[in-house]
Coordinates of C-alpha atoms in Angstrom, one line a residue:
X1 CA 128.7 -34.0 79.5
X2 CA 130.2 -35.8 76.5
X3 CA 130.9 -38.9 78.3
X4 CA 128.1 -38.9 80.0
X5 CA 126.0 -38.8 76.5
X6 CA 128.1 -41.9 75.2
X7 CA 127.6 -43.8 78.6
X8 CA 124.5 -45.7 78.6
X9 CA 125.0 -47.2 74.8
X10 CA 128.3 -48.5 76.2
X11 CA 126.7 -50.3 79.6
X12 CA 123.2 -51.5 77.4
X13 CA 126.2 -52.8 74.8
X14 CA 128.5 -54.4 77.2
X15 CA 125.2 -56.4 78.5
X16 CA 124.3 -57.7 75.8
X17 CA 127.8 -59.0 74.6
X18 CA 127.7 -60.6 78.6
X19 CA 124.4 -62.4 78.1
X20 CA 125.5 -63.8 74.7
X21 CA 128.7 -65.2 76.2
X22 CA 126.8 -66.6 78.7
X23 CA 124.6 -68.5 76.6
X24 CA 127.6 -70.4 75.1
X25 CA 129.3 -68.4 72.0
X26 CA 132.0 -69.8 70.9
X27 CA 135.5 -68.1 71.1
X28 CA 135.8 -66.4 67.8
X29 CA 132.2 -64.8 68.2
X30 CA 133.1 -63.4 71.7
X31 CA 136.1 -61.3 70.4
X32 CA 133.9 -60.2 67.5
X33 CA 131.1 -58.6 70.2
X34 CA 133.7 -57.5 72.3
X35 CA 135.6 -55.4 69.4
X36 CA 132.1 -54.5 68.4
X37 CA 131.3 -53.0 72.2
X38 CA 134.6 -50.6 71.1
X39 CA 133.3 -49.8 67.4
X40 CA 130.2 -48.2 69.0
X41 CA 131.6 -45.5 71.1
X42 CA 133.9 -44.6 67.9
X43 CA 133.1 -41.7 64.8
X44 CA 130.8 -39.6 67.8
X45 CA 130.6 -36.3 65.8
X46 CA 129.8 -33.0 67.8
X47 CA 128.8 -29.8 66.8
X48 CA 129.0 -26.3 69.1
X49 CA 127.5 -23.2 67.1
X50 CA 126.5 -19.5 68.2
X51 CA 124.2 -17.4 66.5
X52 CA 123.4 -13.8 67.2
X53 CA 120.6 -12.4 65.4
X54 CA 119.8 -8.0 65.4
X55 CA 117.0 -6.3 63.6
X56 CA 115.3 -2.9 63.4
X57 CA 111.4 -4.5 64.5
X58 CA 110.4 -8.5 63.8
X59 CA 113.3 -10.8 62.6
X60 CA 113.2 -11.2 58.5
X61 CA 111.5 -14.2 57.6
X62 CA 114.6 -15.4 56.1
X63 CA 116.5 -15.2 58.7
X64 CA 114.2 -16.9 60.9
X65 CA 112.0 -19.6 58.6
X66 CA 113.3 -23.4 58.3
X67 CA 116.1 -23.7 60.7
X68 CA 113.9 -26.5 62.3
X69 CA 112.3 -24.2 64.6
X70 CA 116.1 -23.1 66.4
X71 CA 114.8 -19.3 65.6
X72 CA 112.9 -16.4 66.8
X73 CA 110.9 -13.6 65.0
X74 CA 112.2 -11.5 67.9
X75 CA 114.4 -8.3 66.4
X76 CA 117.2 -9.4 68.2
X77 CA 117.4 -13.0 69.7
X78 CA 120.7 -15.7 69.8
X79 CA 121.5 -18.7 71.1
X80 CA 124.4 -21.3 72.0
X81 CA 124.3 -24.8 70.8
X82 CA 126.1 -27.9 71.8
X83 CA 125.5 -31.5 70.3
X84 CA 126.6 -35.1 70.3
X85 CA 125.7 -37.9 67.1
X86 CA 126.7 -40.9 66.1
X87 CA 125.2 -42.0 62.2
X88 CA 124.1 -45.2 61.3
X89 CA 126.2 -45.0 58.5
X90 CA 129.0 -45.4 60.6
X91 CA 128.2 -48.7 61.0
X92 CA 127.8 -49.3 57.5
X93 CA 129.6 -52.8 57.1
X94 CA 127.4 -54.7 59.5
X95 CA 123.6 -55.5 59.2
X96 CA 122.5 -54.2 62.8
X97 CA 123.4 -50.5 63.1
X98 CA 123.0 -47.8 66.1
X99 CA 123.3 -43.8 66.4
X100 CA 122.1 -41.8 68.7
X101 CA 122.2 -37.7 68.7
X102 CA 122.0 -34.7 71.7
X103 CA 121.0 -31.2 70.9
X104 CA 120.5 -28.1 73.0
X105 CA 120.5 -25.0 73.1
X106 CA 120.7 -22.2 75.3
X107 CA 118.5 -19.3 73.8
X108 CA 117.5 -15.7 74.5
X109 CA 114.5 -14.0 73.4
X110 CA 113.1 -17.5 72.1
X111 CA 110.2 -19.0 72.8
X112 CA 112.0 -20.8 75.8
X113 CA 115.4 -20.0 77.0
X114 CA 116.4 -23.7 76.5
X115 CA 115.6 -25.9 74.0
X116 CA 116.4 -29.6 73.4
X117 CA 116.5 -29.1 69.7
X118 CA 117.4 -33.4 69.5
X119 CA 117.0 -36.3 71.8
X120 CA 116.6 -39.1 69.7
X121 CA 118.3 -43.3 69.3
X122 CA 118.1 -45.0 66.1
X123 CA 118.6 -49.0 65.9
X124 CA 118.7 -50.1 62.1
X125 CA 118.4 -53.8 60.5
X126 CA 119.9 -53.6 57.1
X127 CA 117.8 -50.5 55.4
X128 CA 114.7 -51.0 58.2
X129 CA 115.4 -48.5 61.3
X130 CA 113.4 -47.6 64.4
X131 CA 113.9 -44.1 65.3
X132 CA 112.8 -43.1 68.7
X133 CA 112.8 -39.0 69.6
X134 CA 112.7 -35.6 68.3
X135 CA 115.0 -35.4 65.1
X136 CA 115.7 -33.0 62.5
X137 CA 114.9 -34.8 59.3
X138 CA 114.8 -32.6 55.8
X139 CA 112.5 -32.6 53.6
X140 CA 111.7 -34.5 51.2
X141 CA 112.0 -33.9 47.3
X142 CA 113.3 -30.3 48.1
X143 CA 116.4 -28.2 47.9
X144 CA 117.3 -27.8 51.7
X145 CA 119.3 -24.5 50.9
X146 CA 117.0 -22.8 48.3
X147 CA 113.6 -24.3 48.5
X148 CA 111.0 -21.9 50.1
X149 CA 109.7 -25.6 52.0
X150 CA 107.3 -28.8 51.9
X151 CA 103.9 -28.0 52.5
X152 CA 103.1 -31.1 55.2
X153 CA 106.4 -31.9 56.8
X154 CA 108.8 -29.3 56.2
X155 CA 111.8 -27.6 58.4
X156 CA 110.2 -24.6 59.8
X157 CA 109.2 -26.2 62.8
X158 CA 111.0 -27.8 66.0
X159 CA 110.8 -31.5 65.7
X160 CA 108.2 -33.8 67.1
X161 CA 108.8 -35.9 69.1
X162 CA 107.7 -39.0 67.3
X163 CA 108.1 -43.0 67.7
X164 CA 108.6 -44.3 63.8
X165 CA 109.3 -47.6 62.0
X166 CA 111.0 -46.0 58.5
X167 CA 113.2 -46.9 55.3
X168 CA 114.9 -43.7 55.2
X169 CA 116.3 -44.9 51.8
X170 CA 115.5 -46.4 48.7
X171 CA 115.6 -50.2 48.1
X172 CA 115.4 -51.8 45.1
X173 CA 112.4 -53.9 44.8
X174 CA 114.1 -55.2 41.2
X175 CA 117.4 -56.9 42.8
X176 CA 120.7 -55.6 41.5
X177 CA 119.0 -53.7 39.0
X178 CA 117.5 -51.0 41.2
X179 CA 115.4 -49.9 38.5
X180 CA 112.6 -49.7 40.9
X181 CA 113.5 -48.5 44.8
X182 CA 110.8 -47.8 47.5
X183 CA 110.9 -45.5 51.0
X184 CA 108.7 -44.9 53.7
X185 CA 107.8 -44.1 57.2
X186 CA 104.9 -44.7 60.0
X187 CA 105.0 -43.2 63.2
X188 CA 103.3 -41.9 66.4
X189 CA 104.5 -39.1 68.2
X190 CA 103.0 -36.0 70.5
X191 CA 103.5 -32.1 70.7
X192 CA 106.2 -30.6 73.3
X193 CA 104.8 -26.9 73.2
X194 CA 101.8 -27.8 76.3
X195 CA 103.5 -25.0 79.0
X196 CA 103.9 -22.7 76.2
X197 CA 100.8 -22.4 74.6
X198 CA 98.7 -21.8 77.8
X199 CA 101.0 -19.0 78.4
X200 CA 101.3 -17.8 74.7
X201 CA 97.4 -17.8 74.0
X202 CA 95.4 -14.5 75.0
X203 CA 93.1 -15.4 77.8
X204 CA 89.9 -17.2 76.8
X205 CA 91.1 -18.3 73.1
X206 CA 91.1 -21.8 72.6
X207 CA 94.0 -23.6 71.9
X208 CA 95.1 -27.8 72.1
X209 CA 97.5 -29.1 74.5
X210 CA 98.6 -33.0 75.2
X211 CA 98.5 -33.2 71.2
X212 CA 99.1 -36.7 69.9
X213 CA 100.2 -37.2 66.3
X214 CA 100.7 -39.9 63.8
X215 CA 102.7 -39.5 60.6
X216 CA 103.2 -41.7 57.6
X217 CA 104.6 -41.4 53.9
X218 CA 105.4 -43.4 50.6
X219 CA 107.5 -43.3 47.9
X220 CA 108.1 -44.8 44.8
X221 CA 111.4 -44.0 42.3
X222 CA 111.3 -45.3 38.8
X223 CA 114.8 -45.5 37.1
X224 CA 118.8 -45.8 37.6
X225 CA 120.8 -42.4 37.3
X226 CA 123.6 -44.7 36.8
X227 CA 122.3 -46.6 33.4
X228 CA 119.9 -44.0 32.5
X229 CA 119.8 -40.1 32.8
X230 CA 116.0 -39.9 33.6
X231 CA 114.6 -40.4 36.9
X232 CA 110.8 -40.1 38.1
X233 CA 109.9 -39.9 42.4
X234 CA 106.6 -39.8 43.7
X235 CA 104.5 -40.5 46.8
X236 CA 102.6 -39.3 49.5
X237 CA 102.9 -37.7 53.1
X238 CA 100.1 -37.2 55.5
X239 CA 100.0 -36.2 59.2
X240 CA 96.9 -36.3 62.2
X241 CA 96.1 -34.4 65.4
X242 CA 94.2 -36.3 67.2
X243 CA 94.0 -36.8 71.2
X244 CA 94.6 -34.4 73.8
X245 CA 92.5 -31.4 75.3
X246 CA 90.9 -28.6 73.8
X247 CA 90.9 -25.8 76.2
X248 CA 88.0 -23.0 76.9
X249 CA 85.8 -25.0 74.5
X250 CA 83.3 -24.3 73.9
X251 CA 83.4 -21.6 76.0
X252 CA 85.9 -19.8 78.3
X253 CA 87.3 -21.8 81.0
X254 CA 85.9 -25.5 79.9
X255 CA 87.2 -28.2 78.1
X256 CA 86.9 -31.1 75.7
X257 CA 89.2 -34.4 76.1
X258 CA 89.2 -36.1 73.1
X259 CA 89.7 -39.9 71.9
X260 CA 92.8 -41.2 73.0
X261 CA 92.2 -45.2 73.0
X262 CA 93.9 -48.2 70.9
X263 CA 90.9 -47.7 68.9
X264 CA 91.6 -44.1 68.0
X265 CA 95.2 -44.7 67.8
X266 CA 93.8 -47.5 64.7
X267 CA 91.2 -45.1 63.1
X268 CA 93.5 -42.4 63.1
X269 CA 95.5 -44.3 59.7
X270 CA 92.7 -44.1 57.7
X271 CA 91.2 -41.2 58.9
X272 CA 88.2 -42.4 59.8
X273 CA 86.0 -42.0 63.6
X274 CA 84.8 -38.5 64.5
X275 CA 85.5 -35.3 67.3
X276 CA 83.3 -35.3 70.0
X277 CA 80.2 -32.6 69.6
X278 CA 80.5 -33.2 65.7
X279 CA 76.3 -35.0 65.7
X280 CA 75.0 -35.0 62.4
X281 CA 78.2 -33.0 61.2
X282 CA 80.2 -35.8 62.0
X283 CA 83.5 -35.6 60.0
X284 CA 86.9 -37.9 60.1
X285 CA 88.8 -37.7 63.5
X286 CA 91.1 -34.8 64.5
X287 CA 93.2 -32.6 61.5
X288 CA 94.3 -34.2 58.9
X289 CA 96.9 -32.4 56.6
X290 CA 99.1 -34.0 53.6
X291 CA 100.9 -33.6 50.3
X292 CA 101.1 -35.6 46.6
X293 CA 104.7 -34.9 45.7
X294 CA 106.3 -36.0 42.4
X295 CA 109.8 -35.1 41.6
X296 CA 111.2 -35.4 37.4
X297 CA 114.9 -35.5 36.8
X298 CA 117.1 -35.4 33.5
X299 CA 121.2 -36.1 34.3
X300 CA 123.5 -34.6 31.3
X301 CA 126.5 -35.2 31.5
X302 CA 127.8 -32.5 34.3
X303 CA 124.5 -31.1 34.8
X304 CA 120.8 -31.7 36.4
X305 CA 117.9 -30.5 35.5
X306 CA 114.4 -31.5 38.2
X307 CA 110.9 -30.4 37.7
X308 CA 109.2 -31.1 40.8
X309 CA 105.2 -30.7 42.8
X310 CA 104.1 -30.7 45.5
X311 CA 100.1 -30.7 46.2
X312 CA 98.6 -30.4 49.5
X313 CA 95.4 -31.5 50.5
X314 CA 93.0 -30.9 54.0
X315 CA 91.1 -34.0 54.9
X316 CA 89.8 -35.4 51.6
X317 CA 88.4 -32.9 49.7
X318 CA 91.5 -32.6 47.5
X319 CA 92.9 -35.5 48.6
X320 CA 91.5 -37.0 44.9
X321 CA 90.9 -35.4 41.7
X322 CA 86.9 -34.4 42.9
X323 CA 87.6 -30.7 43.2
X324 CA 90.6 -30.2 40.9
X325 CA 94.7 -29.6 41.7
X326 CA 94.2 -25.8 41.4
X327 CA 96.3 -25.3 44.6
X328 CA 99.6 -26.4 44.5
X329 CA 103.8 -25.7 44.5
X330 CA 105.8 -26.3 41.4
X331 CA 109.8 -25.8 41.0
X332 CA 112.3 -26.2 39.1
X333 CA 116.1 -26.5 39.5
X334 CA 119.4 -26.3 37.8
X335 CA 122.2 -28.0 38.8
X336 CA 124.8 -26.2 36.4
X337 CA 128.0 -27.5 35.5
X338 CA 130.9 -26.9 37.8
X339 CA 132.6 -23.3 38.1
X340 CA 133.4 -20.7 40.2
X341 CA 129.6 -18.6 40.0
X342 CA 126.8 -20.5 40.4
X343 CA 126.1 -24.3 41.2
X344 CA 122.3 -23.8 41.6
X345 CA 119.5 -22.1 40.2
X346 CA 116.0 -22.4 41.7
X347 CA 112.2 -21.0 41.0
X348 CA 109.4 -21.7 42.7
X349 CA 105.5 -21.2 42.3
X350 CA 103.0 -21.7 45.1
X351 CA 99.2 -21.1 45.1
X352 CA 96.8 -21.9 47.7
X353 CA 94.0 -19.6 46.5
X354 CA 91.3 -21.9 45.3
X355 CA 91.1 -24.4 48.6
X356 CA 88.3 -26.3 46.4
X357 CA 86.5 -23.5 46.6
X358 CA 84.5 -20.5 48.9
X359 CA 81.7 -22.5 49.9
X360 CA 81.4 -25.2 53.1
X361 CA 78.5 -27.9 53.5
X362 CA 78.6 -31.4 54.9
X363 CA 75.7 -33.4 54.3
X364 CA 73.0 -34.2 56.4
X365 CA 70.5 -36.5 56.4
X366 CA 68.1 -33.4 55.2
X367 CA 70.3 -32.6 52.4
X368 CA 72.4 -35.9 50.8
X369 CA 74.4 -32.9 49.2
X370 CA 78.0 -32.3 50.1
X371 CA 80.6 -29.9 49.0
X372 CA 84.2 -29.9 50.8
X373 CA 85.2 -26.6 50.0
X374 CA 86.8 -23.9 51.9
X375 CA 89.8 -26.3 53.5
X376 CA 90.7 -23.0 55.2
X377 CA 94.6 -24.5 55.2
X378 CA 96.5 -25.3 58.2
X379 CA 93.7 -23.9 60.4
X380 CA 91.3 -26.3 62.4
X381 CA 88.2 -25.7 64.4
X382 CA 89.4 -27.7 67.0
X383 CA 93.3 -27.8 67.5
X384 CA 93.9 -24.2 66.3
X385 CA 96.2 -25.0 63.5
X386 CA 99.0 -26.5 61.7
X387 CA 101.8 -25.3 63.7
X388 CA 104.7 -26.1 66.8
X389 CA 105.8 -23.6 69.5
X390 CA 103.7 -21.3 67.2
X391 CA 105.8 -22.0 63.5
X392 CA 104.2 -23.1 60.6
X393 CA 104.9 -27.3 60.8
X394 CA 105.4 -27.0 56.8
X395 CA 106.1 -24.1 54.3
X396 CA 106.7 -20.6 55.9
X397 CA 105.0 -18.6 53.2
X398 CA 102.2 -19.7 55.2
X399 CA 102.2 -16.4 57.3
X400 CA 103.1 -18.3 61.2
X401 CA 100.5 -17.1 64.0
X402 CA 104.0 -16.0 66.0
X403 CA 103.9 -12.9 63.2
X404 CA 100.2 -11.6 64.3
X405 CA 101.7 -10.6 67.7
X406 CA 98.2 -11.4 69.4
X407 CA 98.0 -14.1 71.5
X408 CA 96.2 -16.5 68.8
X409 CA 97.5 -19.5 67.5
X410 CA 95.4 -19.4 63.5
X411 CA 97.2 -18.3 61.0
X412 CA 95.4 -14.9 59.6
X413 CA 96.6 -15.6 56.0
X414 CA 96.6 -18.8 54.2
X415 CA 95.5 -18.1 50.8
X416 CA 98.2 -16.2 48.8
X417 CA 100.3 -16.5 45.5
X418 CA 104.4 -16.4 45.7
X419 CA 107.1 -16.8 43.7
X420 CA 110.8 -17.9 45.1
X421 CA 113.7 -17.9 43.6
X422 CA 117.5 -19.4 45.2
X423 CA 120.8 -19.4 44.0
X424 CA 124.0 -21.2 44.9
X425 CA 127.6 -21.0 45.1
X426 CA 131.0 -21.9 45.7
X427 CA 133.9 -19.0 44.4
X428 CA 136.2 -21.0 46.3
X429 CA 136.9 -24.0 48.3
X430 CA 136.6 -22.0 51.7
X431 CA 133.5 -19.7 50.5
X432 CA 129.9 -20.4 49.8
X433 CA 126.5 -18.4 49.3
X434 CA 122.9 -18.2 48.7
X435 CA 120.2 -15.7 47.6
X436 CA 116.7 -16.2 48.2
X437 CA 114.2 -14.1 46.9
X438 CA 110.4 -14.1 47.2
X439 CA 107.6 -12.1 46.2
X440 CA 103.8 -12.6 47.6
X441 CA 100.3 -11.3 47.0
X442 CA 97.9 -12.3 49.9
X443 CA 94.5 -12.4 50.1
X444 CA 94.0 -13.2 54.3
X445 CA 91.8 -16.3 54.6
X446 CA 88.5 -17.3 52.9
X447 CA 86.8 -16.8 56.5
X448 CA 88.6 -13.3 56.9
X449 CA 89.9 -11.6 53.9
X450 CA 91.7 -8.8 53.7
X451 CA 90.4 -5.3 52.6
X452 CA 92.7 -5.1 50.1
X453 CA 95.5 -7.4 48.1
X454 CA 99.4 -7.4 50.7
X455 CA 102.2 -7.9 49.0
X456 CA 105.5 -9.2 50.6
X457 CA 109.3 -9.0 49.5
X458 CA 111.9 -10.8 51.4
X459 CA 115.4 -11.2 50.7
X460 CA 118.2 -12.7 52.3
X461 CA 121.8 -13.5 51.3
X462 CA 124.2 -15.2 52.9
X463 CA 128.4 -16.0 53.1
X464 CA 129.3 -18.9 54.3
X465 CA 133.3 -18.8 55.3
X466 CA 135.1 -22.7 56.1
X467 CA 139.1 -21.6 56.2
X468 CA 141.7 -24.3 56.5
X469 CA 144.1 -22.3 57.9
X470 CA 144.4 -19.2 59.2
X471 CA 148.5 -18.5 58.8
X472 CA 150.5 -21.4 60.0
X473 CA 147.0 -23.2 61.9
X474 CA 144.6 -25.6 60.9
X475 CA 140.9 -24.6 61.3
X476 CA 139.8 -28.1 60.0
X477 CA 135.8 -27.7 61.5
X478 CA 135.5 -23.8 61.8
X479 CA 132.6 -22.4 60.2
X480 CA 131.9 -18.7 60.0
X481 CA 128.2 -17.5 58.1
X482 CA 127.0 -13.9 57.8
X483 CA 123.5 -13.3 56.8
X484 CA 121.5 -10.3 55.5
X485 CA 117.6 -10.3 55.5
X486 CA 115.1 -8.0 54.6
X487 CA 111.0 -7.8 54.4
X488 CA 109.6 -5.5 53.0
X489 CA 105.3 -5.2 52.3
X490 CA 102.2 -5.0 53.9
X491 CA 101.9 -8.4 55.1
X492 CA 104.8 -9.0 57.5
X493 CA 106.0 -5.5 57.2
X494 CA 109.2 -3.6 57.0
X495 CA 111.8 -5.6 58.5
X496 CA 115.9 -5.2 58.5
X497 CA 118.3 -7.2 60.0
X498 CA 121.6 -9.0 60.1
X499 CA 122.7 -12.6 61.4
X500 CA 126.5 -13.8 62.1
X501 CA 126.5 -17.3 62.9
X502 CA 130.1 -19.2 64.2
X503 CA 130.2 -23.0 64.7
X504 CA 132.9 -25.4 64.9
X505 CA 132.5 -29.3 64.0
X506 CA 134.6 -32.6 64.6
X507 CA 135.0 -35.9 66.1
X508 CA 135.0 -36.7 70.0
X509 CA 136.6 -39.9 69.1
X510 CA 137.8 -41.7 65.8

């Protein structure tokens, strides 16, 4: 299997060294492809993991929120994972670069059984890369241990499967003074949860399949940690749904195709076209979800302090400053100086309350009027909601339709108020932990609120073990984690359980 993953980069290689040679290189530049063709099937890294989940009811969010998607809110689930990659930063001394990476996993009591978590080939020029598949990639401006998520493209989700042209990086755009550095990305890409949602939604409710999506972000850092302490990030991520089908619309057992041409593919950057049956309602094309996130950062001398937001935003309405940043997540977190307790210490604040407001008009030609309230977040009339294989795409505070346990896709509550906290740390060189905390009050959605105000409490805490040896043996690679969740509250309900996760790591070749 491993060979066979390594294979085709060695025969597409081999051809092009072949058809350079052929068109007259000189000596010296044929040994240097050839030794190059050898280079490329070196530093493949694999990974084989196991991970057995048991609790009393539903899985505890924590134990089943941002792992990419590679978790189920079933009370007892597992899987076994095997994987293959090759960085780009292997090839870090030459301008072209290559990496590649295979995932999968064999699951029970998933959504599916198996699960190609990554497929995906990168070809870089310098700090330029085209990356074709479905990739984990983490989020950005956000503690990947403690943070409670992004908002647009978090980790909750399995990856999309996505075409994209990115500088995953900052480069300076002030020379050798990096005082300045910029990052980006722009992509296309479609859902892989078709099969599952016609099974998964309750007969007659409407639901999107053949999804296409297009992605794109920004970013901007002002400063040098190395000549000064402070440090400013900010930019901008947005995301479509566009294409596809919309099954039993408007009514059980028909459908609507939507726009799927170059020209959509064009309108879809700038939000602009319209749905089919929209008339005088007519409104930008497909869903269109995004985030403002700005990140401040103060070095000491063995210490970090960051003050970071993130604001999300439906189509335009708060897009801009029209309707006011009531809505919105703000952190902040503590890099302490080194020692055996705690390495981090992280609080959160997330609101999503206000969604510019209770009340929903567009204007028509009768009434010029228009108010863009009631964003009703990561729900859409069309395409259901903001969500793949049934998770929450961004931040799983955002109560994930696979929690309602009734064959919809919308998420029943998306306007609450939580606070998370994290902490980090490293008692020894083989031991490591975290504690998440989070409290919530929810209010349902603006279009069905709840009776009365649900709270939630989840906890989790978990031990990670790395030994180096184990008596006279090595166990370079051998990872052990142990994890304890709990919910406990109205909203997701009572929930218990216990995670033990083993996973071994190294190099197929060096």
């Amino acid at each position: 299997m491993q060979n066979k993953a390594i294979c085709p980069t060695h025969t597409a290689t081999l051809l092009v060294c072949c058809l350079l040679c052929a068109c007259g290189m000189k000596t010296q530049a044929q040994s240097q492809a050839r030794e190059r063709v050898k280079q490329l099937g070196h530093n493949v890294s694999y990974r084989i993991e196991g991970q057995s989940t048991f609790s009393d009811h539903d899985s505890p969010l924590w134990l089943n929120a941002n792992k990419y998607g590679l978790s189920s809110i079933s009370g007892n689930n597992g899987y076994i994972r095997v994987g293959a990659f090759r960085s780009t930063e292997t090839d870090s001394t030459y301008n072209w670069k290559f990496g590649y990476g295979i995932d999968m996993a064999a699951a029970y009591d998933f959504t599916s059984s198996f699960v190609l978590q990554q497929l995906y080939a990168d070809i870089q020029y310098k700090k330029v890369r085209l990356s074709i598949g479905s990739k984990e990639r983490p989020a950005n401006l956000k503690n990947p241990q403690l943070s409670s998520g992004s908002q647009t493209f978090g980790t909750n989700a399995r990856p999309i499967l996505e075409f994209r042209i990115e500088i995953p990086e900052y480069i300076s755009l002030t020379g050798t003074s990096n005082w300045v550095g910029i990052k980006g990305h722009f992509g296309y890409g479609f859902f892989t949860d078709n099969n599952w949602k016609g099974t998964y939604t309750e007969p007659g409710r409407q639901y999107a399949d053949h999804v296409l999506y297009h992605s794109k972000s920004g970013f901007l850092r002002f400063g040098n940690e190395d000549k000064f302490p402070l440090i400013f990030e900010g930019g901008i991520e947005m995301a479509n749904q566009f294409g596809g089908i919309i099954r039993n619309y408007p009514r059980e057992g028909e459908s609507l195709p939507m726009g799927h041409s170059i020209k959509d593919f064009i309108e879809i950057i700038y939000s602009g076209g319209s749905d089919p049956g929209e008339g005088v309602y007519a409104n930008a094309m497909g869903n269109t979800v995004g985030s403002w996130l700005f990140s401040l950062s103060y070095k000491f001398k063995n210490a970090k302090l960051r003050v970071y937001y993130d604001h999300f935003f439906e189509d335009h309405s708060q897009l801009f400053f029209q309707y006011g940043w009531k809505d919105g997540l703000i952190g902040i977190e503590f890099q302490l100086p080194e020692n055996r307790f705690i390495s981090t210490l992280l609080y959160e604040r997330i609101g999503t309350k206000d969604q510019s407001g209770a009340v929903y008009h567009d204007h028509t030609e009768a009434i010029p009027d228009q108010i863009s309230a009631k964003d009703n977040y990561y729900n859409h009339g069309l395409y259901t909601s903001w969500t793949h294989w049934g998770q929450a795409i961004g931040n799983p505070l955002y109560t994930s339709p696979l929690y309602r346990h009734d064959g919809q896709l919308s998420f029943d509550n998306n306007r609450f108020i939580g606070h998370h906290f994290g902490i980090s740390g490293s008692p020894t060189e083989e031991i490591a932990y975290r504690i998440l905390y989070t409290y919530t009050s929810n209010w349902g959605t603006y279009s069905a609120p709840y009776d009365e105000i649900k709270y939630g409490n989840s906890f989790l805490c978990e031990i990670a073990y790395s030994p180096k040896r184990i008596g006279k043996h090595r166990t370079q690679g051998w990872q052990a984690k142990a994890a304890f969740g709990l919910d406990r509250g109205e909203q997701i309900g009572n929930h218990t359980g216990f995670q033990l996760t083993i996973s071994k790591t190294g190099w197929l070749t060096k």
